[in-house]
PDB file of C-alpha atoms and ligand atoms in Angstrom:
ATOM      1  CA  MET A 844      12.923  22.021 -36.833  1.00 96.00           C
ATOM      2  CA  LEU A 845      10.096  24.348 -35.919  1.00 98.00           C
ATOM      3  CA  GLU A 846       8.366  25.326 -39.129  1.00 98.00           C
ATOM      4  CA  LEU A 847       5.705  27.983 -39.486  1.00 97.00           C
ATOM      5  CA  ARG A 848       4.328  27.423 -42.968  1.00 96.00           C
ATOM      6  CA  SER A 849       2.153  30.081 -44.586  1.00 95.00           C
ATOM      7  CA  ILE A 850       0.511  31.027 -41.309  1.00 96.00           C
ATOM      8  CA  THR A 851      -2.551  33.244 -41.302  1.00 96.00           C
ATOM      9  CA  ALA A 852      -3.861  34.017 -37.831  1.00 95.00           C
ATOM     10  CA  GLY A 853      -6.084  36.658 -36.295  1.00 93.00           C
ATOM     11  CA  HIS A 854      -8.356  37.575 -33.469  1.00 92.00           C
ATOM     12  CA  GLY A 855     -11.877  37.220 -34.842  1.00 86.00           C
ATOM     13  CA  ARG A 856     -13.367  39.662 -37.295  1.00 83.00           C
ATOM     14  CA  GLY A 857     -11.446  41.952 -39.639  1.00 85.00           C
ATOM     15  CA  THR A 858      -8.096  41.616 -41.342  1.00 88.00           C
ATOM     16  CA  PRO A 859      -5.980  38.887 -39.722  1.00 91.00           C
ATOM     17  CA  ALA A 860      -2.985  40.126 -37.718  1.00 91.00           C
ATOM     18  CA  VAL A 861      -0.716  37.592 -39.466  1.00 94.00           C
ATOM     19  CA  ARG A 862      -1.110  36.918 -43.175  1.00 94.00           C
ATOM     20  CA  ASP A 863       0.702  34.135 -44.999  1.00 94.00           C
ATOM     21  CA  VAL A 864       3.863  34.264 -42.900  1.00 95.00           C
ATOM     22  CA  SER A 865       6.514  31.540 -43.082  1.00 96.00           C
ATOM     23  CA  LEU A 866       9.507  31.093 -40.818  1.00 96.00           C
ATOM     24  CA  THR A 867      11.717  28.060 -40.181  1.00 97.00           C
ATOM     25  CA  LEU A 868      13.793  27.648 -37.021  1.00 97.00           C
ATOM     26  CA  GLU A 869      16.721  25.238 -36.967  1.00 96.00           C
ATOM     27  CA  PRO A 870      17.477  23.252 -33.821  1.00 96.00           C
ATOM     28  CA  GLY A 871      20.170  24.841 -31.696  1.00 96.00           C
ATOM     29  CA  THR A 872      19.996  28.191 -33.454  1.00 97.00           C
ATOM     30  CA  SER A 873      18.555  31.498 -32.332  1.00 98.00           C
ATOM     31  CA  THR A 874      16.344  33.640 -34.518  1.00 97.00           C
ATOM     32  CA  GLY A 875      15.380  37.203 -33.690  1.00 97.00           C
ATOM     33  CA  LEU A 876      12.107  38.505 -35.076  1.00 97.00           C
ATOM     34  CA  LEU A 877      11.975  42.276 -35.381  1.00 96.00           C
ATOM     35  CA  GLY A 878       9.072  44.497 -36.262  1.00 93.00           C
ATOM     36  CA  PRO A 879       7.084  47.519 -35.153  1.00 90.00           C
ATOM     37  CA  SER A 880       4.484  47.280 -32.432  1.00 90.00           C
ATOM     38  CA  GLY A 881       1.173  45.828 -33.601  1.00 91.00           C
ATOM     39  CA  CYS A 882       2.509  44.122 -36.754  1.00 92.00           C
ATOM     40  CA  GLY A 883       1.600  40.623 -35.530  1.00 94.00           C
ATOM     41  CA  LYS A 884       4.797  39.294 -33.903  1.00 95.00           C
ATOM     42  CA  SER A 885       3.136  38.181 -30.667  1.00 96.00           C
ATOM     43  CA  THR A 886       0.330  36.482 -32.532  1.00 96.00           C
ATOM     44  CA  LEU A 887       2.886  34.530 -34.580  1.00 97.00           C
ATOM     45  CA  ALA A 888       4.898  33.738 -31.431  1.00 97.00           C
ATOM     46  CA  ARG A 889       1.759  32.357 -29.800  1.00 97.00           C
ATOM     47  CA  VAL A 890       1.152  30.143 -32.835  1.00 97.00           C
ATOM     48  CA  ALA A 891       4.746  28.865 -32.542  1.00 97.00           C
ATOM     49  CA  ALA A 892       4.140  28.125 -28.837  1.00 97.00           C
ATOM     50  CA  LEU A 893       0.938  26.164 -29.631  1.00 97.00           C
ATOM     51  CA  LEU A 894      -1.128  28.785 -27.817  1.00 96.00           C
ATOM     52  CA  HIS A 895      -3.027  30.239 -30.784  1.00 96.00           C
ATOM     53  CA  ARG A 896      -4.628  28.149 -33.515  1.00 96.00           C
ATOM     54  CA  PRO A 897      -3.943  29.685 -36.931  1.00 97.00           C
ATOM     55  CA  ASP A 898      -6.786  30.175 -39.417  1.00 96.00           C
ATOM     56  CA  ARG A 899      -4.636  28.811 -42.228  1.00 96.00           C
ATOM     57  CA  GLY A 900      -1.190  27.305 -42.620  1.00 97.00           C
ATOM     58  CA  THR A 901       0.693  24.643 -40.701  1.00 97.00           C
ATOM     59  CA  LEU A 902       3.003  24.519 -37.701  1.00 98.00           C
ATOM     60  CA  VAL A 903       5.348  21.539 -37.977  1.00 98.00           C
ATOM     61  CA  LEU A 904       7.157  20.707 -34.747  1.00 97.00           C
ATOM     62  CA  ASP A 905      10.166  18.412 -35.134  1.00 96.00           C
ATOM     63  CA  GLY A 906       8.562  16.755 -38.145  1.00 96.00           C
ATOM     64  CA  THR A 907       5.024  16.416 -36.776  1.00 97.00           C
ATOM     65  CA  PRO A 908       2.269  18.792 -37.879  1.00 97.00           C
ATOM     66  CA  VAL A 909       0.406  20.337 -34.945  1.00 97.00           C
ATOM     67  CA  THR A 910      -3.329  19.722 -35.155  1.00 97.00           C
ATOM     68  CA  ARG A 911      -4.426  20.567 -31.616  1.00 96.00           C
ATOM     69  CA  TRP A 912      -3.670  23.682 -29.606  1.00 95.00           C
ATOM     70  CA  ARG A 913      -3.392  24.910 -26.030  1.00 94.00           C
ATOM     71  CA  HIS A 914      -4.436  22.303 -23.467  1.00 91.00           C
ATOM     72  CA  ARG A 915      -5.777  20.050 -26.230  1.00 94.00           C
ATOM     73  CA  ALA A 916      -2.327  19.628 -27.793  1.00 94.00           C
ATOM     74  CA  PRO A 917      -0.611  16.359 -26.941  1.00 94.00           C
ATOM     75  CA  ARG A 918       1.619  16.786 -23.897  1.00 94.00           C
ATOM     76  CA  GLU A 919       4.725  15.804 -25.813  1.00 94.00           C
ATOM     77  CA  GLN A 920       4.203  18.697 -28.241  1.00 96.00           C
ATOM     78  CA  ARG A 921       2.972  21.176 -25.649  1.00 94.00           C
ATOM     79  CA  THR A 922       5.977  20.670 -23.413  1.00 95.00           C
ATOM     80  CA  ALA A 923       8.485  20.837 -26.274  1.00 97.00           C
ATOM     81  CA  VAL A 924       8.114  24.629 -26.395  1.00 98.00           C
ATOM     82  CA  GLY A 925       8.755  26.938 -23.431  1.00 97.00           C
ATOM     83  CA  VAL A 926       7.468  30.481 -23.631  1.00 97.00           C
ATOM     84  CA  VAL A 927       8.225  33.730 -21.810  1.00 97.00           C
ATOM     85  CA  PHE A 928       6.021  36.779 -22.328  1.00 96.00           C
ATOM     86  CA  GLN A 929       6.613  40.491 -22.008  1.00 94.00           C
ATOM     87  CA  GLN A 930       4.447  41.088 -18.972  1.00 94.00           C
ATOM     88  CA  PRO A 931       5.097  38.642 -16.155  1.00 93.00           C
ATOM     89  CA  ARG A 932       2.115  39.911 -14.159  1.00 93.00           C
ATOM     90  CA  LEU A 933      -0.263  38.808 -16.890  1.00 93.00           C
ATOM     91  CA  ALA A 934       1.501  35.462 -17.238  1.00 90.00           C
ATOM     92  CA  ALA A 935       1.793  34.488 -13.562  1.00 93.00           C
ATOM     93  CA  ASP A 936      -0.998  33.246 -11.310  1.00 94.00           C
ATOM     94  CA  PRO A 937      -1.064  35.935  -8.571  1.00 95.00           C
ATOM     95  CA  ARG A 938      -1.992  33.372  -5.895  1.00 96.00           C
ATOM     96  CA  LEU A 939       1.082  31.192  -6.309  1.00 97.00           C
ATOM     97  CA  PRO A 940       4.348  31.745  -4.417  1.00 98.00           C
ATOM     98  CA  LEU A 941       7.262  31.841  -6.850  1.00 98.00           C
ATOM     99  CA  HIS A 942       8.319  28.340  -5.807  1.00 98.00           C
ATOM    100  CA  ASP A 943       4.950  26.913  -6.869  1.00 98.00           C
ATOM    101  CA  LEU A 944       4.894  29.032 -10.009  1.00 98.00           C
ATOM    102  CA  ILE A 945       8.150  27.429 -11.134  1.00 98.00           C
ATOM    103  CA  ALA A 946       7.026  23.944 -10.030  1.00 98.00           C
ATOM    104  CA  GLU A 947       3.586  24.099 -11.625  1.00 96.00           C
ATOM    105  CA  PRO A 948       4.480  22.559 -15.038  1.00 96.00           C
ATOM    106  CA  LEU A 949       6.188  19.629 -13.287  1.00 96.00           C
ATOM    107  CA  ARG A 950       3.116  19.021 -11.127  1.00 95.00           C
ATOM    108  CA  ALA A 951       0.795  19.314 -14.126  1.00 92.00           C
ATOM    109  CA  CYS A 952       2.836  16.635 -15.909  1.00 91.00           C
ATOM    110  CA  GLY A 953       2.836  14.230 -12.956  1.00 91.00           C
ATOM    111  CA  ARG A 954       6.536  14.844 -12.269  1.00 92.00           C
ATOM    112  CA  ARG A 955       6.229  15.957  -8.627  1.00 92.00           C
ATOM    113  CA  PRO A 956       9.323  14.041  -7.447  1.00 92.00           C
ATOM    114  CA  GLU A 957      11.494  16.343  -9.555  1.00 93.00           C
ATOM    115  CA  VAL A 958      10.196  19.483  -7.827  1.00 95.00           C
ATOM    116  CA  ARG A 959      12.623  19.196  -4.908  1.00 96.00           C
ATOM    117  CA  THR A 960      15.688  19.244  -7.097  1.00 96.00           C
ATOM    118  CA  ARG A 961      14.592  21.183 -10.175  1.00 96.00           C
ATOM    119  CA  VAL A 962      13.074  24.236  -8.488  1.00 97.00           C
ATOM    120  CA  PRO A 963      16.132  25.150  -6.372  1.00 96.00           C
ATOM    121  CA  GLU A 964      18.418  24.414  -9.323  1.00 96.00           C
ATOM    122  CA  LEU A 965      16.460  26.717 -11.640  1.00 97.00           C
ATOM    123  CA  ALA A 966      15.994  29.391  -8.987  1.00 97.00           C
ATOM    124  CA  GLY A 967      19.773  29.447  -8.688  1.00 97.00           C
ATOM    125  CA  ARG A 968      20.205  29.673 -12.442  1.00 96.00           C
ATOM    126  CA  VAL A 969      17.886  32.659 -12.782  1.00 97.00           C
ATOM    127  CA  GLY A 970      19.270  34.372  -9.679  1.00 96.00           C
ATOM    128  CA  LEU A 971      16.325  34.054  -7.287  1.00 97.00           C
ATOM    129  CA  GLY A 972      17.378  33.614  -3.659  1.00 94.00           C
ATOM    130  CA  ALA A 973      15.556  31.091  -1.452  1.00 93.00           C
ATOM    131  CA  ASP A 974      13.934  33.961   0.498  1.00 95.00           C
ATOM    132  CA  LEU A 975      12.092  35.107  -2.634  1.00 97.00           C
ATOM    133  CA  LEU A 976      10.633  31.706  -3.488  1.00 97.00           C
ATOM    134  CA  GLY A 977       8.048  31.936  -0.698  1.00 97.00           C
ATOM    135  CA  ARG A 978       6.745  35.299  -1.906  1.00 98.00           C
ATOM    136  CA  ARG A 979       3.732  35.839  -4.129  1.00 97.00           C
ATOM    137  CA  PRO A 980       3.904  37.914  -7.325  1.00 97.00           C
ATOM    138  CA  HIS A 981       2.666  41.136  -5.662  1.00 97.00           C
ATOM    139  CA  GLU A 982       5.543  40.891  -3.174  1.00 97.00           C
ATOM    140  CA  VAL A 983       8.301  40.929  -5.807  1.00 97.00           C
ATOM    141  CA  SER A 984       9.494  43.275  -8.557  1.00 96.00           C
ATOM    142  CA  ASP A 985       8.741  42.833 -12.264  1.00 95.00           C
ATOM    143  CA  GLY A 986      12.322  41.691 -12.797  1.00 96.00           C
ATOM    144  CA  GLN A 987      12.132  39.089 -10.016  1.00 97.00           C
ATOM    145  CA  LEU A 988       8.808  37.827 -11.337  1.00 97.00           C
ATOM    146  CA  GLN A 989      10.186  37.590 -14.866  1.00 97.00           C
ATOM    147  CA  ARG A 990      13.105  35.543 -13.500  1.00 98.00           C
ATOM    148  CA  ALA A 991      10.550  33.127 -12.042  1.00 98.00           C
ATOM    149  CA  CYS A 992       8.634  33.020 -15.337  1.00 98.00           C
ATOM    150  CA  LEU A 993      11.832  32.149 -17.191  1.00 98.00           C
ATOM    151  CA  ALA A 994      12.592  29.396 -14.656  1.00 98.00           C
ATOM    152  CA  ARG A 995       9.084  28.027 -15.202  1.00 98.00           C
ATOM    153  CA  ALA A 996       9.579  28.077 -18.971  1.00 98.00           C
ATOM    154  CA  LEU A 997      12.757  26.009 -18.580  1.00 98.00           C
ATOM    155  CA  VAL A 998      11.576  23.573 -15.921  1.00 97.00           C
ATOM    156  CA  LEU A 999      10.435  20.866 -18.375  1.00 97.00           C
ATOM    157  CA  ARG A1000      13.624  21.239 -20.454  1.00 97.00           C
ATOM    158  CA  PRO A1001      11.922  22.348 -23.685  1.00 98.00           C
ATOM    159  CA  ARG A1002      13.637  21.792 -27.035  1.00 98.00           C
ATOM    160  CA  TRP A1003      12.387  25.207 -28.178  1.00 98.00           C
ATOM    161  CA  LEU A1004      12.063  28.545 -26.457  1.00 98.00           C
ATOM    162  CA  VAL A1005       9.880  31.441 -27.513  1.00 98.00           C
ATOM    163  CA  CYS A1006      10.774  34.724 -25.796  1.00 98.00           C
ATOM    164  CA  ASP A1007       8.219  37.377 -26.698  1.00 97.00           C
ATOM    165  CA  GLU A1008       9.671  40.771 -25.697  1.00 96.00           C
ATOM    166  CA  MET A1009      11.029  39.008 -22.613  1.00 96.00           C
ATOM    167  CA  THR A1010      13.211  41.929 -21.559  1.00 95.00           C
ATOM    168  CA  ALA A1011      11.063  44.880 -22.648  1.00 93.00           C
ATOM    169  CA  MET A1012       9.935  45.757 -19.105  1.00 91.00           C
ATOM    170  CA  LEU A1013      13.275  45.145 -17.416  1.00 94.00           C
ATOM    171  CA  ASP A1014      16.254  47.300 -16.483  1.00 94.00           C
ATOM    172  CA  ALA A1015      19.413  46.730 -18.504  1.00 93.00           C
ATOM    173  CA  SER A1016      21.204  44.546 -15.974  1.00 94.00           C
ATOM    174  CA  THR A1017      18.214  42.233 -15.380  1.00 95.00           C
ATOM    175  CA  ALA A1018      17.671  42.032 -19.136  1.00 95.00           C
ATOM    176  CA  ALA A1019      21.292  41.023 -19.696  1.00 95.00           C
ATOM    177  CA  ALA A1020      21.093  38.462 -16.879  1.00 96.00           C
ATOM    178  CA  LEU A1021      18.012  36.790 -18.347  1.00 97.00           C
ATOM    179  CA  VAL A1022      19.448  36.695 -21.861  1.00 97.00           C
ATOM    180  CA  GLY A1023      22.517  35.086 -20.261  1.00 97.00           C
ATOM    181  CA  VAL A1024      20.346  32.424 -18.602  1.00 98.00           C
ATOM    182  CA  VAL A1025      18.642  31.620 -21.908  1.00 98.00           C
ATOM    183  CA  GLU A1026      21.984  31.330 -23.684  1.00 97.00           C
ATOM    184  CA  GLU A1027      23.446  29.133 -20.946  1.00 97.00           C
ATOM    185  CA  TYR A1028      20.406  26.857 -21.167  1.00 97.00           C
ATOM    186  CA  ARG A1029      20.748  26.682 -24.949  1.00 97.00           C
ATOM    187  CA  ALA A1030      24.448  25.880 -24.702  1.00 97.00           C
ATOM    188  CA  ASP A1031      23.640  23.035 -22.275  1.00 97.00           C
ATOM    189  CA  THR A1032      20.687  21.566 -24.145  1.00 97.00           C
ATOM    190  CA  GLY A1033      20.929  22.623 -27.790  1.00 97.00           C
ATOM    191  CA  ALA A1034      17.479  24.194 -27.655  1.00 98.00           C
ATOM    192  CA  GLY A1035      16.375  26.472 -30.493  1.00 98.00           C
ATOM    193  CA  LEU A1036      15.138  30.006 -29.823  1.00 98.00           C
ATOM    194  CA  LEU A1037      12.690  32.468 -31.302  1.00 98.00           C
ATOM    195  CA  ALA A1038      13.238  35.887 -29.695  1.00 98.00           C
ATOM    196  CA  VAL A1039      10.623  38.479 -30.593  1.00 97.00           C
ATOM    197  CA  GLY A1040      11.391  42.142 -30.099  1.00 94.00           C
ATOM    198  CA  HIS A1041      11.487  45.646 -31.467  1.00 89.00           C
ATOM    199  CA  ASP A1042      15.064  46.540 -30.482  1.00 90.00           C
ATOM    200  CA  PRO A1043      17.478  45.702 -33.328  1.00 93.00           C
ATOM    201  CA  VAL A1044      20.582  46.247 -31.174  1.00 93.00           C
ATOM    202  CA  LEU A1045      19.463  43.716 -28.570  1.00 92.00           C
ATOM    203  CA  LEU A1046      18.301  41.088 -31.076  1.00 95.00           C
ATOM    204  CA  GLU A1047      21.348  41.391 -33.293  1.00 94.00           C
ATOM    205  CA  ARG A1048      23.635  40.931 -30.289  1.00 94.00           C
ATOM    206  CA  TRP A1049      21.598  38.054 -28.933  1.00 95.00           C
ATOM    207  CA  CYS A1050      20.687  35.992 -31.987  1.00 97.00           C
ATOM    208  CA  ASP A1051      22.445  34.067 -34.761  1.00 96.00           C
ATOM    209  CA  ARG A1052      20.206  35.758 -37.296  1.00 96.00           C
ATOM    210  CA  THR A1053      17.582  38.461 -37.188  1.00 97.00           C
ATOM    211  CA  VAL A1054      14.657  38.623 -39.569  1.00 96.00           C
ATOM    212  CA  HIS A1055      12.418  41.603 -40.074  1.00 95.00           C
ATOM    213  CA  TRP A1056       8.677  41.123 -40.143  1.00 94.00           C
ATOM    214  CA  SER A1057       8.455  42.842 -43.529  1.00 90.00           C
ATOM    215  CA  GLU A1058      10.653  40.081 -45.044  1.00 91.00           C
ATOM    216  CA  LEU A1059       8.420  37.257 -43.926  1.00 86.00           C
ATOM    217  CA  ALA A1060       5.045  37.423 -45.596  1.00 71.00           C
ATOM    218  CA  GLY A1061       4.525  35.042 -48.476  1.00 59.00           C
ATOM    219  CA  ARG A1062       7.980  33.446 -48.469  1.00 51.00           C
ATOM    220  CA  THR A1063      10.034  30.944 -46.541  1.00 46.00           C
ATOM    221  CA  PRO A1064      13.389  32.322 -45.375  1.00 44.00           C
TER     222      PRO A1064
HETATM  223  P1  ADP B 844       3.008  42.793 -32.002  1.00 57.08           P
HETATM  224  O1  ADP B 844       3.436  41.666 -31.130  1.00 57.08           O
HETATM  225  O2  ADP B 844       3.822  42.903 -33.247  1.00 57.08           O
HETATM  226  O3  ADP B 844       2.919  44.092 -31.264  1.00 57.08           O
HETATM  227  P2  ADP B 844       0.357  41.572 -31.936  1.00 57.08           P
HETATM  228  O4  ADP B 844       0.455  40.196 -32.514  1.00 57.08           O
HETATM  229  O5  ADP B 844       0.290  41.703 -30.447  1.00 57.08           O
HETATM  230  O6  ADP B 844       1.522  42.480 -32.543  1.00 57.08           O
HETATM  231  O7  ADP B 844      -0.935  42.281 -32.532  1.00 57.08           O
HETATM  232  C1  ADP B 844      -1.228  42.281 -33.912  1.00 57.08           C
HETATM  233  C2  ADP B 844      -2.629  42.856 -34.110  1.00 57.08           C
HETATM  234  O8  ADP B 844      -3.586  41.991 -33.515  1.00 57.08           O
HETATM  235  C3  ADP B 844      -2.812  44.227 -33.492  1.00 57.08           C
HETATM  236  O9  ADP B 844      -3.610  44.982 -34.363  1.00 57.08           O
HETATM  237  C4  ADP B 844      -3.553  43.943 -32.220  1.00 57.08           C
HETATM  238  O10 ADP B 844      -4.370  45.010 -31.873  1.00 57.08           O
HETATM  239  C5  ADP B 844      -4.365  42.715 -32.563  1.00 57.08           C
HETATM  240  N1  ADP B 844      -4.584  41.843 -31.396  1.00 57.08           N
HETATM  241  C6  ADP B 844      -3.610  41.261 -30.654  1.00 57.08           C
HETATM  242  N2  ADP B 844      -4.153  40.510 -29.672  1.00 57.08           N
HETATM  243  C7  ADP B 844      -5.500  40.621 -29.787  1.00 57.08           C
HETATM  244  C8  ADP B 844      -6.610  40.102 -29.067  1.00 57.08           C
HETATM  245  N3  ADP B 844      -6.440  39.278 -28.032  1.00 57.08           N
HETATM  246  N4  ADP B 844      -7.857  40.443 -29.490  1.00 57.08           N
HETATM  247  C9  ADP B 844      -8.029  41.246 -30.554  1.00 57.08           C
HETATM  248  N5  ADP B 844      -7.019  41.783 -31.274  1.00 57.08           N
HETATM  249  C10 ADP B 844      -5.770  41.491 -30.900  1.00 57.08           C
END
């Protein structure tokens, strides 16, 4: 399970963006998190992905409380969660060809020998032709770059996926294709999903259950 217990998290001074929010994700299930822009969904998603240390509360990942965050988190915990953001251009190193972007987590984990098989396999899954893999981010479209970011998020076979407005910048057919890739991956691996968004139609179609931000504070659904 991925348990967010009474999380309070913010960005420095002032009222925290997230106040006493609890949410439990079951393995193999998909949860949509809906709410208006600015309510704190991304901040909570970043806590769930071990990228943002909460001020209070506990993240429990498959039974183990998380005590260290970002690069300080143990590799086993860090690599258990794959994350895809809304804006691929902010998430992708502009210097790296798409091939290296997808391979980077494998290299960082000392798993270079897998690059030769995993990168082409994932590129195929997300619909990136071999000709695109040699291009850098400025030479591809937002949709193509987001496909590469999704491949990168899957390359270490995470048990959990956090998709934060993954399709918000994409045309309808690319959005549907990427949701399809996530669902195929989940069917193969049994990974759990947190999909953050503001579009109830998309999330209700995509996810087993959809929770609204306003239902979350101060209780554990
Ligand atoms: P949502 O994903 O629901 O749009 P966010 O979690 O991105 O909401 O933002 C919640 C609040 O935190 C907003 O008021 C936003 O302005 C603020 N915020 C988000 N990121 C930062 C940041 N890096 N620095 C300062 N404030 C931030």
